[in-house]
Amino acid sequence: MAEQQRLRGPYAKGVAKRDEILERALEVIAREGYRGASVKELAEAVGLSQAGLLHYFDSKEELFTEILRKRDEVDIAEQDLVGDEPADLRAAYLAVIRHNAEVPGLVQLFARLSVDATDPAHPAHRFFIERGVGLRTFFASAIADRQATGAITDRIDADTLARIVHAVVDGMQVQWMLEPDVDMAATVEALFELLSPAPGEGVSRTSN
Amino acid sequence: MAEQQRLRGPYAKGVAKRDEILERALEVIAREGYRGASVKELAEAVGLSQAGLLHYFDSKEELFTEILRKRDEVDIAEQDLVGDEPADLRAAYLAVIRHNAEVPGLVQLFARLSVDATDPAHPAHRFFIERGVGLRTFFASAIADRQATGAITDRIDADTLARIVHAVVDGMQVQWMLEPDVDMAATVEALFELLSPAPGEGVSRTSN
DNA sequence: GTCTATATTGAGATAGAC
DNA sequence: GTCTATCTCAATATAGAC
């Protein structure tokens, strides 16, 4: 049981090891892909037996949920998406998307789990709800700011626009997995263009 | 083996029965949901044993692929999405989306399979590629026509816009499955609004 | 064409030794 | 904390009777 780790906090050796496992898992899945991989496969890839790996996680589903949680953590840190309003949210987010195209296995895992977690009984259910809410809140607030300055159209409210952006990103991942030649980032970029209100305004194509 | 049905064409009794099975399956899944249902469960629901059902389909995956194919067929027929350019594509498509909200099981099945079929070895791989291409071609052509009349912005090319619409529809399904209060159709409608170039044009909110 | 029964496989989880 | 070994379960696929 993983109770020790959950309860004991920072001193528990388990926490560090658990984290190390997640990082290894992230690399392995990114590199070798995820095709409904079994715990055993992943265990071997990170250098443990199946039982050894499951020592740190209560179940397969919890394990994979934690991998995704870790991924978000890494992405957020890497792209400086920390403050409430990063210097260039748009560019930073496009960078995340471009990065995704380098780690197909993680995209597969994410897509698979986001469908499975649709079931309220799934351990990742809450995670995906909270993740979605967080993502869209973040975007909605950035969008609202730009609406106030006229940089983004206000014909549609910010919450709905945020929902659209979220949907496009998820939807494009599926299109890309199916046909890897598809350019996810370019399409999302086109969507951002679409959000700008008028043609020939401050919408030059110089920087962003 | 289902060879008889595949080879013999219209006379084979199997074809009619197969079709009947698919229709029943559609109803059952729509009504009772799909949670990674087993062949056995579905078989019982349509009034056959597992082996009896598998008599008509080569495998589970083929069975579920055919169910989805049948669903498209039904949707297209019901919404008159037949001609190259239906009277009101936008309204018809929104009707399909609204209809989806009535059949959660089919949306789940679709979402699940579209992720699994990402694998080139999956029997539904080709189906999903062709379906996507078809859908987007259809949309791109309608969009291009409207771009020519100025009803839709031409800042982004029609193919990319079609891709965005496709992505939003798929993405919204996931958001809706996770949080059933989400209004898929309303969000897609907002996207359509976004495609219109200027504010205060023929964009009244009278009917839908 | 449909059923019952069974083969086969593969997974996740758990017990218990070290 | 990690391993080996095993339990248990579920699911598809198939053989063969009727």
Short mmCIF file of C-alpha atoms (C1' of nucleotides) in Angstrom, two decimals:
data_model
loop_
_atom_site.label_atom_id
_atom_site.label_comp_id
_atom_site.label_asym_id
_atom_site.label_seq_id
_atom_site.Cartn_x
_atom_site.Cartn_y
_atom_site.Cartn_z
CA MET A 1 0.00 0.00 0.00
CA ALA A 2 1.09 3.50 -0.75
CA GLU A 3 -0.31 4.87 2.47
CA GLN A 4 3.11 5.58 3.85
CA GLN A 5 3.91 7.93 1.05
CA ARG A 6 0.59 9.63 1.15
CA LEU A 7 0.60 10.12 4.86
CA ARG A 8 4.15 10.75 5.84
CA GLY A 9 5.02 13.69 3.70
CA PRO A 10 8.49 14.83 2.82
CA TYR A 11 10.58 12.44 4.91
CA ALA A 12 9.24 9.34 3.30
CA LYS A 13 11.82 7.94 0.93
CA GLY A 14 8.94 6.75 -1.17
CA VAL A 15 8.09 10.20 -2.38
CA ALA A 16 11.41 10.78 -4.04
CA LYS A 17 11.44 7.38 -5.62
CA ARG A 18 7.88 7.75 -6.78
CA ASP A 19 8.81 10.97 -8.45
CA GLU A 20 11.81 9.43 -10.05
CA ILE A 21 9.65 6.64 -11.42
CA LEU A 22 7.25 9.15 -12.91
CA GLU A 23 10.04 10.99 -14.62
CA ARG A 24 11.47 7.81 -16.08
CA ALA A 25 8.01 6.73 -17.17
CA LEU A 26 7.50 10.05 -18.90
CA GLU A 27 10.68 9.61 -20.92
CA VAL A 28 9.94 6.04 -21.82
CA ILE A 29 6.40 6.66 -22.96
CA ALA A 30 7.42 9.75 -24.86
CA ARG A 31 10.10 7.85 -26.68
CA GLU A 32 8.54 4.47 -27.17
CA GLY A 33 4.90 5.35 -27.43
CA TYR A 34 1.89 4.16 -25.57
CA ARG A 35 -0.41 1.58 -27.05
CA GLY A 36 -2.49 0.69 -24.08
CA ALA A 37 0.75 -0.40 -22.48
CA SER A 38 0.51 -2.78 -19.54
CA VAL A 39 1.92 -2.10 -16.13
CA LYS A 40 4.40 -4.87 -16.72
CA GLU A 41 5.83 -3.28 -19.85
CA LEU A 42 6.18 0.06 -18.19
CA ALA A 43 7.70 -1.55 -15.13
CA GLU A 44 10.38 -3.23 -17.16
CA ALA A 45 11.03 -0.02 -19.02
CA VAL A 46 11.68 1.83 -15.78
CA GLY A 47 13.74 -1.02 -14.40
CA LEU A 48 11.38 -2.64 -11.93
CA SER A 49 9.17 -5.69 -11.83
CA GLN A 50 5.44 -5.27 -12.11
CA ALA A 51 4.97 -5.82 -8.40
CA GLY A 52 7.85 -3.50 -7.65
CA LEU A 53 6.24 -0.70 -9.58
CA LEU A 54 2.81 -1.30 -8.13
CA HIS A 55 4.34 -0.92 -4.73
CA TYR A 56 4.25 2.82 -5.33
CA PHE A 57 0.82 3.14 -6.83
CA ASP A 58 -2.47 1.68 -5.79
CA SER A 59 -3.50 0.62 -9.24
CA LYS A 60 -2.73 0.88 -12.88
CA GLU A 61 -5.18 3.68 -13.37
CA GLU A 62 -3.74 5.71 -10.55
CA LEU A 63 -0.27 5.20 -11.96
CA PHE A 64 -1.20 6.52 -15.38
CA THR A 65 -3.11 9.41 -13.89
CA GLU A 66 -0.04 10.43 -11.95
CA ILE A 67 2.08 10.23 -15.06
CA LEU A 68 -0.19 12.74 -16.73
CA ARG A 69 -0.22 14.97 -13.70
CA LYS A 70 3.54 14.95 -13.73
CA ARG A 71 3.56 15.79 -17.40
CA ASP A 72 1.50 18.91 -16.85
CA GLU A 73 3.83 19.90 -14.06
CA VAL A 74 6.84 19.57 -16.33
CA ASP A 75 5.20 21.39 -19.23
CA ILE A 76 4.11 24.25 -17.05
CA ALA A 77 7.53 24.64 -15.54
CA GLU A 78 9.29 24.41 -18.88
CA GLN A 79 7.16 27.02 -20.56
CA ASP A 80 7.00 29.45 -17.69
CA LEU A 81 3.23 29.21 -17.65
CA VAL A 82 3.23 30.10 -14.02
CA GLY A 83 2.17 33.67 -13.49
CA ASP A 84 -1.44 34.59 -14.05
CA GLU A 85 -0.50 36.26 -17.28
CA PRO A 86 2.76 35.19 -18.88
CA ALA A 87 4.53 37.54 -21.22
CA ASP A 88 3.33 35.77 -24.32
CA LEU A 89 0.73 33.17 -23.51
CA ARG A 90 0.00 32.50 -27.12
CA ALA A 91 3.59 31.74 -28.04
CA ALA A 92 4.13 29.70 -24.90
CA TYR A 93 1.09 27.58 -25.53
CA LEU A 94 2.02 27.01 -29.15
CA ALA A 95 5.39 25.86 -27.90
CA VAL A 96 3.68 23.29 -25.70
CA ILE A 97 1.69 22.06 -28.68
CA ARG A 98 4.76 21.83 -30.84
CA HIS A 99 6.46 19.94 -28.09
CA ASN A 100 3.57 17.48 -28.02
CA ALA A 101 4.31 16.50 -31.59
CA GLU A 102 7.64 15.22 -30.30
CA VAL A 103 6.10 12.93 -27.71
CA PRO A 104 3.43 10.88 -29.45
CA GLY A 105 3.18 8.35 -26.65
CA LEU A 106 2.18 11.00 -24.17
CA VAL A 107 -0.45 12.35 -26.50
CA GLN A 108 -1.83 8.85 -26.93
CA LEU A 109 -1.89 8.26 -23.21
CA PHE A 110 -3.59 11.56 -22.63
CA ALA A 111 -6.22 10.96 -25.26
CA ARG A 112 -6.94 7.48 -24.07
CA LEU A 113 -7.24 8.47 -20.47
CA SER A 114 -9.35 11.53 -21.14
CA VAL A 115 -11.95 9.30 -22.74
CA ASP A 116 -11.80 6.63 -20.05
CA ALA A 117 -11.95 9.23 -17.30
CA THR A 118 -15.26 10.35 -18.65
CA ASP A 119 -16.68 7.68 -16.38
CA PRO A 120 -17.34 9.30 -13.00
CA ALA A 121 -15.99 6.19 -11.31
CA HIS A 122 -12.60 6.48 -12.96
CA PRO A 123 -9.78 7.59 -10.65
CA ALA A 124 -8.77 10.31 -13.08
CA HIS A 125 -12.25 11.75 -13.43
CA ARG A 126 -11.70 14.59 -11.02
CA PHE A 127 -8.23 15.25 -12.40
CA PHE A 128 -9.57 15.84 -15.89
CA ILE A 129 -12.40 18.03 -14.73
CA GLU A 130 -10.09 20.19 -12.68
CA ARG A 131 -7.50 20.31 -15.40
CA GLY A 132 -10.09 21.45 -17.93
CA VAL A 133 -11.51 24.08 -15.65
CA GLY A 134 -8.06 25.35 -14.82
CA LEU A 135 -6.95 25.50 -18.41
CA ARG A 136 -10.04 27.32 -19.57
CA THR A 137 -10.05 29.74 -16.67
CA PHE A 138 -6.50 30.62 -17.48
CA PHE A 139 -7.34 31.19 -21.12
CA ALA A 140 -10.58 32.98 -20.48
CA SER A 141 -8.84 35.50 -18.32
CA ALA A 142 -6.15 36.15 -20.90
CA ILE A 143 -8.77 36.41 -23.60
CA ALA A 144 -10.89 38.80 -21.58
CA ASP A 145 -7.89 41.09 -21.16
CA ARG A 146 -7.31 41.12 -24.87
CA GLN A 147 -10.96 41.72 -25.54
CA ALA A 148 -10.74 44.80 -23.36
CA THR A 149 -7.96 46.19 -25.53
CA GLY A 150 -9.64 45.16 -28.74
CA ALA A 151 -6.99 42.62 -29.65
CA ILE A 152 -9.56 39.84 -29.60
CA THR A 153 -13.10 40.05 -30.84
CA ASP A 154 -15.78 40.44 -28.20
CA ARG A 155 -18.60 39.12 -30.33
CA ILE A 156 -18.25 35.88 -28.35
CA ASP A 157 -17.74 35.84 -24.61
CA ALA A 158 -14.36 34.86 -23.22
CA ASP A 159 -15.54 31.65 -21.56
CA THR A 160 -16.93 30.29 -24.78
CA LEU A 161 -13.81 31.26 -26.68
CA ALA A 162 -11.71 29.48 -24.08
CA ARG A 163 -13.87 26.41 -24.50
CA ILE A 164 -13.36 26.55 -28.25
CA VAL A 165 -9.61 26.80 -27.90
CA HIS A 166 -9.61 23.86 -25.51
CA ALA A 167 -11.74 21.81 -27.89
CA VAL A 168 -9.55 22.59 -30.87
CA VAL A 169 -6.42 21.56 -29.05
CA ASP A 170 -7.91 18.24 -27.97
CA GLY A 171 -9.53 17.63 -31.32
CA MET A 172 -6.36 18.37 -33.23
CA GLN A 173 -4.50 15.82 -31.18
CA VAL A 174 -6.82 13.12 -32.43
CA GLN A 175 -6.46 14.29 -36.02
CA TRP A 176 -2.72 14.32 -35.64
CA MET A 177 -2.52 10.86 -34.09
CA LEU A 178 -4.54 9.56 -36.98
CA GLU A 179 -2.55 11.44 -39.60
CA PRO A 180 0.82 12.48 -38.24
CA ASP A 181 1.45 14.88 -41.09
CA VAL A 182 -1.17 17.21 -39.78
CA ASP A 183 0.30 20.35 -38.27
CA MET A 184 -1.41 20.84 -34.92
CA ALA A 185 0.34 24.03 -34.02
CA ALA A 186 -0.35 25.68 -37.37
CA THR A 187 -4.04 24.96 -37.05
CA VAL A 188 -4.22 26.32 -33.54
CA GLU A 189 -2.35 29.35 -34.76
CA ALA A 190 -4.98 29.84 -37.44
CA LEU A 191 -7.62 29.73 -34.76
CA PHE A 192 -5.80 32.48 -32.89
CA GLU A 193 -5.78 34.54 -36.08
CA LEU A 194 -9.49 34.03 -36.29
CA LEU A 195 -9.93 35.54 -32.86
CA SER A 196 -8.48 38.86 -33.94
CA PRO A 197 -11.40 41.11 -34.81
CA ALA A 198 -10.71 43.09 -37.95
CA PRO A 199 -8.47 42.64 -40.95
CA GLY A 200 -5.62 45.08 -41.29
CA GLU A 201 -5.64 46.21 -37.69
CA GLY A 202 -2.76 45.69 -35.26
CA VAL A 203 -2.60 42.20 -36.64
CA SER A 204 0.66 42.39 -38.50
CA ARG A 205 2.50 39.11 -38.94
CA THR A 206 5.78 40.43 -37.57
CA SER A 207 6.17 38.72 -34.19
CA ASN A 208 2.88 37.25 -33.00
CA MET B 1 -16.89 -16.78 -40.66
CA ALA B 2 -18.61 -13.86 -42.26
CA GLU B 3 -17.27 -14.66 -45.68
CA GLN B 4 -20.65 -15.70 -46.93
CA GLN B 5 -22.08 -12.30 -46.25
CA ARG B 6 -19.17 -10.45 -47.66
CA LEU B 7 -19.02 -12.43 -50.84
CA ARG B 8 -22.56 -13.27 -51.74
CA GLY B 9 -24.05 -9.84 -51.88
CA PRO B 10 -27.73 -9.07 -51.70
CA TYR B 11 -29.17 -12.59 -51.67
CA ALA B 12 -27.39 -13.69 -48.58
CA LYS B 13 -29.83 -13.75 -45.70
CA GLY B 14 -26.93 -12.74 -43.52
CA VAL B 15 -26.84 -9.25 -44.85
CA ALA B 16 -30.32 -8.39 -43.71
CA LYS B 17 -29.79 -9.92 -40.31
CA ARG B 18 -26.47 -8.22 -39.94
CA ASP B 19 -28.13 -4.93 -40.64
CA GLU B 20 -30.88 -5.66 -38.21
CA ILE B 21 -28.31 -6.45 -35.55
CA LEU B 22 -26.56 -3.14 -36.17
CA GLU B 23 -29.78 -1.23 -35.83
CA ARG B 24 -30.64 -2.95 -32.58
CA ALA B 25 -27.13 -2.38 -31.31
CA LEU B 26 -27.41 1.29 -32.12
CA GLU B 27 -30.58 1.61 -30.08
CA VAL B 28 -29.22 -0.32 -27.16
CA ILE B 29 -25.96 1.56 -26.93
CA ALA B 30 -27.71 4.89 -27.38
CA ARG B 31 -30.09 4.09 -24.57
CA GLU B 32 -27.92 2.18 -22.15
CA GLY B 33 -24.54 3.72 -22.78
CA TYR B 34 -21.24 2.23 -23.66
CA ARG B 35 -18.59 1.69 -21.05
CA GLY B 36 -16.16 -0.46 -22.90
CA ALA B 37 -19.01 -2.93 -23.21
CA SER B 38 -18.11 -6.51 -23.97
CA VAL B 39 -19.38 -8.46 -26.92
CA LYS B 40 -21.31 -10.63 -24.53
CA GLU B 41 -23.23 -7.74 -23.04
CA LEU B 42 -24.12 -6.38 -26.41
CA ALA B 43 -25.07 -9.82 -27.63
CA GLU B 44 -27.52 -10.30 -24.80
CA ALA B 45 -28.93 -6.86 -25.39
CA VAL B 46 -29.69 -7.66 -29.00
CA GLY B 47 -31.04 -11.08 -28.09
CA LEU B 48 -28.23 -13.40 -29.13
CA SER B 49 -25.48 -15.31 -27.44
CA GLN B 50 -21.94 -14.07 -27.72
CA ALA B 51 -21.08 -16.73 -30.25
CA GLY B 52 -24.28 -16.06 -32.12
CA LEU B 53 -23.41 -12.42 -32.53
CA LEU B 54 -19.83 -13.11 -33.50
CA HIS B 55 -21.16 -15.31 -36.25
CA TYR B 56 -21.86 -12.11 -38.20
CA PHE B 57 -18.67 -10.23 -37.48
CA ASP B 58 -15.09 -11.32 -37.63
CA SER B 59 -14.12 -9.74 -34.37
CA LYS B 60 -15.20 -7.38 -31.68
CA GLU B 61 -13.39 -4.51 -33.25
CA GLU B 62 -14.98 -5.07 -36.59
CA LEU B 63 -18.38 -5.22 -34.95
CA PHE B 64 -17.97 -1.90 -33.23
CA THR B 65 -16.56 -0.31 -36.34
CA GLU B 66 -19.63 -1.39 -38.27
CA ILE B 67 -21.88 0.04 -35.58
CA LEU B 68 -20.27 3.42 -36.05
CA ARG B 69 -20.47 3.17 -39.81
CA LYS B 70 -24.15 2.42 -39.49
CA ARG B 71 -24.60 5.38 -37.22
CA ASP B 72 -23.15 7.77 -39.77
CA GLU B 73 -25.42 6.28 -42.36
CA VAL B 74 -28.47 6.88 -40.20
CA ASP B 75 -27.41 10.41 -39.24
CA ILE B 76 -26.76 11.38 -42.82
CA ALA B 77 -30.07 10.02 -43.98
CA GLU B 78 -31.99 11.65 -41.14
CA GLN B 79 -30.52 15.07 -41.68
CA ASP B 80 -30.64 15.08 -45.45
CA LEU B 81 -26.91 15.60 -45.58
CA VAL B 82 -26.85 13.94 -48.93
CA GLY B 83 -26.50 16.49 -51.68
CA ASP B 84 -23.19 18.22 -52.11
CA GLU B 85 -24.65 21.35 -50.63
CA PRO B 86 -27.73 20.95 -48.46
CA ALA B 87 -30.07 23.88 -48.04
CA ASP B 88 -28.75 24.77 -44.63
CA LEU B 89 -25.65 22.79 -43.79
CA ARG B 90 -25.08 24.73 -40.64
CA ALA B 91 -28.51 24.04 -39.21
CA ALA B 92 -28.41 20.41 -40.28
CA TYR B 93 -25.07 19.84 -38.66
CA LEU B 94 -26.12 21.53 -35.46
CA ALA B 95 -29.11 19.22 -35.42
CA VAL B 96 -26.77 16.24 -35.61
CA ILE B 97 -24.80 17.61 -32.68
CA ARG B 98 -27.92 18.22 -30.65
CA HIS B 99 -29.00 14.71 -31.44
CA ASN B 100 -25.70 13.40 -30.13
CA ALA B 101 -26.49 14.80 -26.73
CA GLU B 102 -29.41 12.37 -26.65
CA VAL B 103 -27.26 9.32 -27.29
CA PRO B 104 -24.37 9.41 -24.86
CA GLY B 105 -23.42 5.80 -25.40
CA LEU B 106 -22.79 6.40 -29.07
CA VAL B 107 -20.65 9.40 -28.32
CA GLN B 108 -18.62 7.33 -25.87
CA LEU B 109 -18.19 4.54 -28.34
CA PHE B 110 -17.15 6.96 -31.03
CA ALA B 111 -14.64 8.71 -28.81
CA ARG B 112 -13.16 5.50 -27.56
CA LEU B 113 -12.80 3.99 -30.98
CA SER B 114 -11.42 7.12 -32.56
CA VAL B 115 -8.54 6.99 -30.11
CA ASP B 116 -7.95 3.26 -30.45
CA ALA B 117 -8.14 3.47 -34.23
CA THR B 118 -5.21 5.80 -34.14
CA ASP B 119 -3.14 2.66 -34.28
CA PRO B 120 -2.56 1.83 -37.96
CA ALA B 121 -3.14 -1.83 -37.17
CA HIS B 122 -6.65 -1.22 -35.84
CA PRO B 123 -9.46 -2.41 -38.13
CA ALA B 124 -11.16 0.96 -37.91
CA HIS B 125 -8.06 2.93 -38.84
CA ARG B 126 -8.98 3.41 -42.44
CA PHE B 127 -12.58 4.11 -41.56
CA PHE B 128 -11.66 7.02 -39.35
CA ILE B 129 -9.22 8.48 -41.84
CA GLU B 130 -11.76 8.34 -44.61
CA ARG B 131 -14.51 9.65 -42.42
CA GLY B 132 -12.40 12.61 -41.39
CA VAL B 133 -11.34 13.40 -44.90
CA GLY B 134 -14.91 13.14 -46.12
CA LEU B 135 -16.29 15.32 -43.39
CA ARG B 136 -13.70 18.02 -43.88
CA THR B 137 -13.95 17.99 -47.65
CA PHE B 138 -17.65 18.46 -47.32
CA PHE B 139 -17.20 21.37 -44.95
CA ALA B 140 -14.34 22.93 -46.82
CA SER B 141 -16.40 23.09 -49.96
CA ALA B 142 -19.34 24.69 -48.20
CA ILE B 143 -17.01 27.12 -46.48
CA ALA B 144 -15.28 28.02 -49.71
CA ASP B 145 -18.63 28.87 -51.29
CA ARG B 146 -19.47 31.15 -48.43
CA GLN B 147 -16.07 32.74 -48.54
CA ALA B 148 -16.75 33.59 -52.16
CA THR B 149 -19.90 35.48 -51.19
CA GLY B 150 -18.28 37.08 -48.19
CA ALA B 151 -20.44 35.23 -45.68
CA ILE B 152 -17.38 33.65 -44.13
CA THR B 153 -14.05 35.30 -43.55
CA ASP B 154 -11.34 34.45 -46.02
CA ARG B 155 -8.48 35.38 -43.75
CA ILE B 156 -8.01 31.63 -43.19
CA ASP B 157 -8.22 29.11 -46.00
CA ALA B 158 -11.23 26.83 -46.20
CA ASP B 159 -9.32 23.62 -45.51
CA THR B 160 -7.93 24.93 -42.27
CA LEU B 161 -11.31 26.23 -41.20
CA ALA B 162 -12.82 22.84 -41.92
CA ARG B 163 -10.13 21.26 -39.79
CA ILE B 164 -10.92 23.64 -36.97
CA VAL B 165 -14.62 22.86 -37.13
CA HIS B 166 -13.86 19.15 -37.08
CA ALA B 167 -11.56 19.56 -34.10
CA VAL B 168 -14.07 21.61 -32.16
CA VAL B 169 -16.79 19.05 -32.67
CA ASP B 170 -14.60 16.20 -31.48
CA GLY B 171 -13.15 18.19 -28.65
CA MET B 172 -16.54 19.34 -27.44
CA GLN B 173 -17.69 15.76 -27.24
CA VAL B 174 -14.99 15.01 -24.73
CA GLN B 175 -15.82 18.11 -22.71
CA TRP B 176 -19.46 17.15 -22.74
CA MET B 177 -18.87 13.55 -21.72
CA LEU B 178 -16.84 14.81 -18.81
CA GLU B 179 -19.34 17.48 -17.85
CA PRO B 180 -22.75 16.74 -19.32
CA ASP B 181 -24.06 20.23 -18.59
CA VAL B 182 -21.83 21.63 -21.30
CA ASP B 183 -23.78 22.72 -24.34
CA MET B 184 -21.96 21.28 -27.33
CA ALA B 185 -24.24 22.76 -29.95
CA ALA B 186 -24.13 26.25 -28.48
CA THR B 187 -20.35 26.23 -28.53
CA VAL B 188 -20.20 25.03 -32.10
CA GLU B 189 -22.70 27.70 -32.96
CA ALA B 190 -20.43 30.29 -31.40
CA LEU B 191 -17.63 29.02 -33.59
CA PHE B 192 -19.82 29.52 -36.64
CA GLU B 193 -20.48 33.07 -35.49
CA LEU B 194 -16.78 33.57 -35.27
CA LEU B 195 -16.42 32.60 -38.90
CA SER B 196 -18.61 35.45 -40.08
CA PRO B 197 -16.38 38.36 -40.92
CA ALA B 198 -18.21 41.48 -39.81
CA PRO B 199 -20.40 42.29 -36.79
CA GLY B 200 -24.02 43.27 -37.35
CA GLU B 201 -24.50 41.52 -40.63
CA GLY B 202 -27.16 38.89 -41.38
CA VAL B 203 -26.40 37.30 -38.07
CA SER B 204 -29.71 37.72 -36.25
CA ARG B 205 -30.54 35.43 -33.36
CA THR B 206 -34.15 34.76 -34.40
CA SER B 207 -34.38 31.00 -34.95
CA ASN B 208 -31.08 29.14 -34.62
"C1'" DG C 1 -27.85 -19.97 -37.83
"C1'" DT C 2 -27.60 -20.32 -33.14
"C1'" DC C 3 -26.34 -22.30 -28.95
"C1'" DT C 4 -23.31 -24.42 -25.09
"C1'" DA C 5 -19.01 -25.24 -23.71
"C1'" DT C 6 -14.25 -24.56 -23.73
"C1'" DA C 7 -9.59 -23.00 -25.12
"C1'" DT C 8 -6.60 -19.39 -24.68
"C1'" DT C 9 -4.68 -15.48 -23.43
"C1'" DG C 10 -3.43 -11.63 -20.84
"C1'" DA C 11 -4.03 -8.54 -17.44
"C1'" DG C 12 -3.95 -6.59 -12.70
"C1'" DA C 13 -3.58 -7.53 -8.13
"C1'" DT C 14 -1.66 -9.89 -3.94
"C1'" DA C 15 1.21 -13.08 -0.77
"C1'" DG C 16 5.17 -13.94 0.99
"C1'" DA C 17 10.30 -14.66 0.68
"C1'" DC C 18 14.53 -12.13 0.91
"C1'" DG D 1 11.68 -2.04 -1.10
"C1'" DT D 2 11.85 -5.37 -4.44
"C1'" DC D 3 11.34 -9.77 -6.36
"C1'" DT D 4 9.08 -14.37 -7.78
"C1'" DA D 5 5.16 -16.82 -7.93
"C1'" DT D 6 0.44 -17.24 -8.01
"C1'" DC D 7 -4.47 -16.09 -7.82
"C1'" DT D 8 -8.35 -14.43 -10.05
"C1'" DC D 9 -10.91 -12.68 -13.35
"C1'" DA D 10 -12.70 -11.33 -17.67
"C1'" DA D 11 -12.84 -11.38 -22.31
"C1'" DT D 12 -12.45 -12.95 -27.14
"C1'" DA D 13 -12.40 -16.49 -30.11
"C1'" DT D 14 -13.47 -21.17 -31.61
"C1'" DA D 15 -15.24 -26.09 -31.80
"C1'" DG D 16 -18.80 -28.70 -32.31
"C1'" DA D 17 -23.67 -30.14 -31.23
"C1'" DC D 18 -28.36 -29.35 -32.73
#
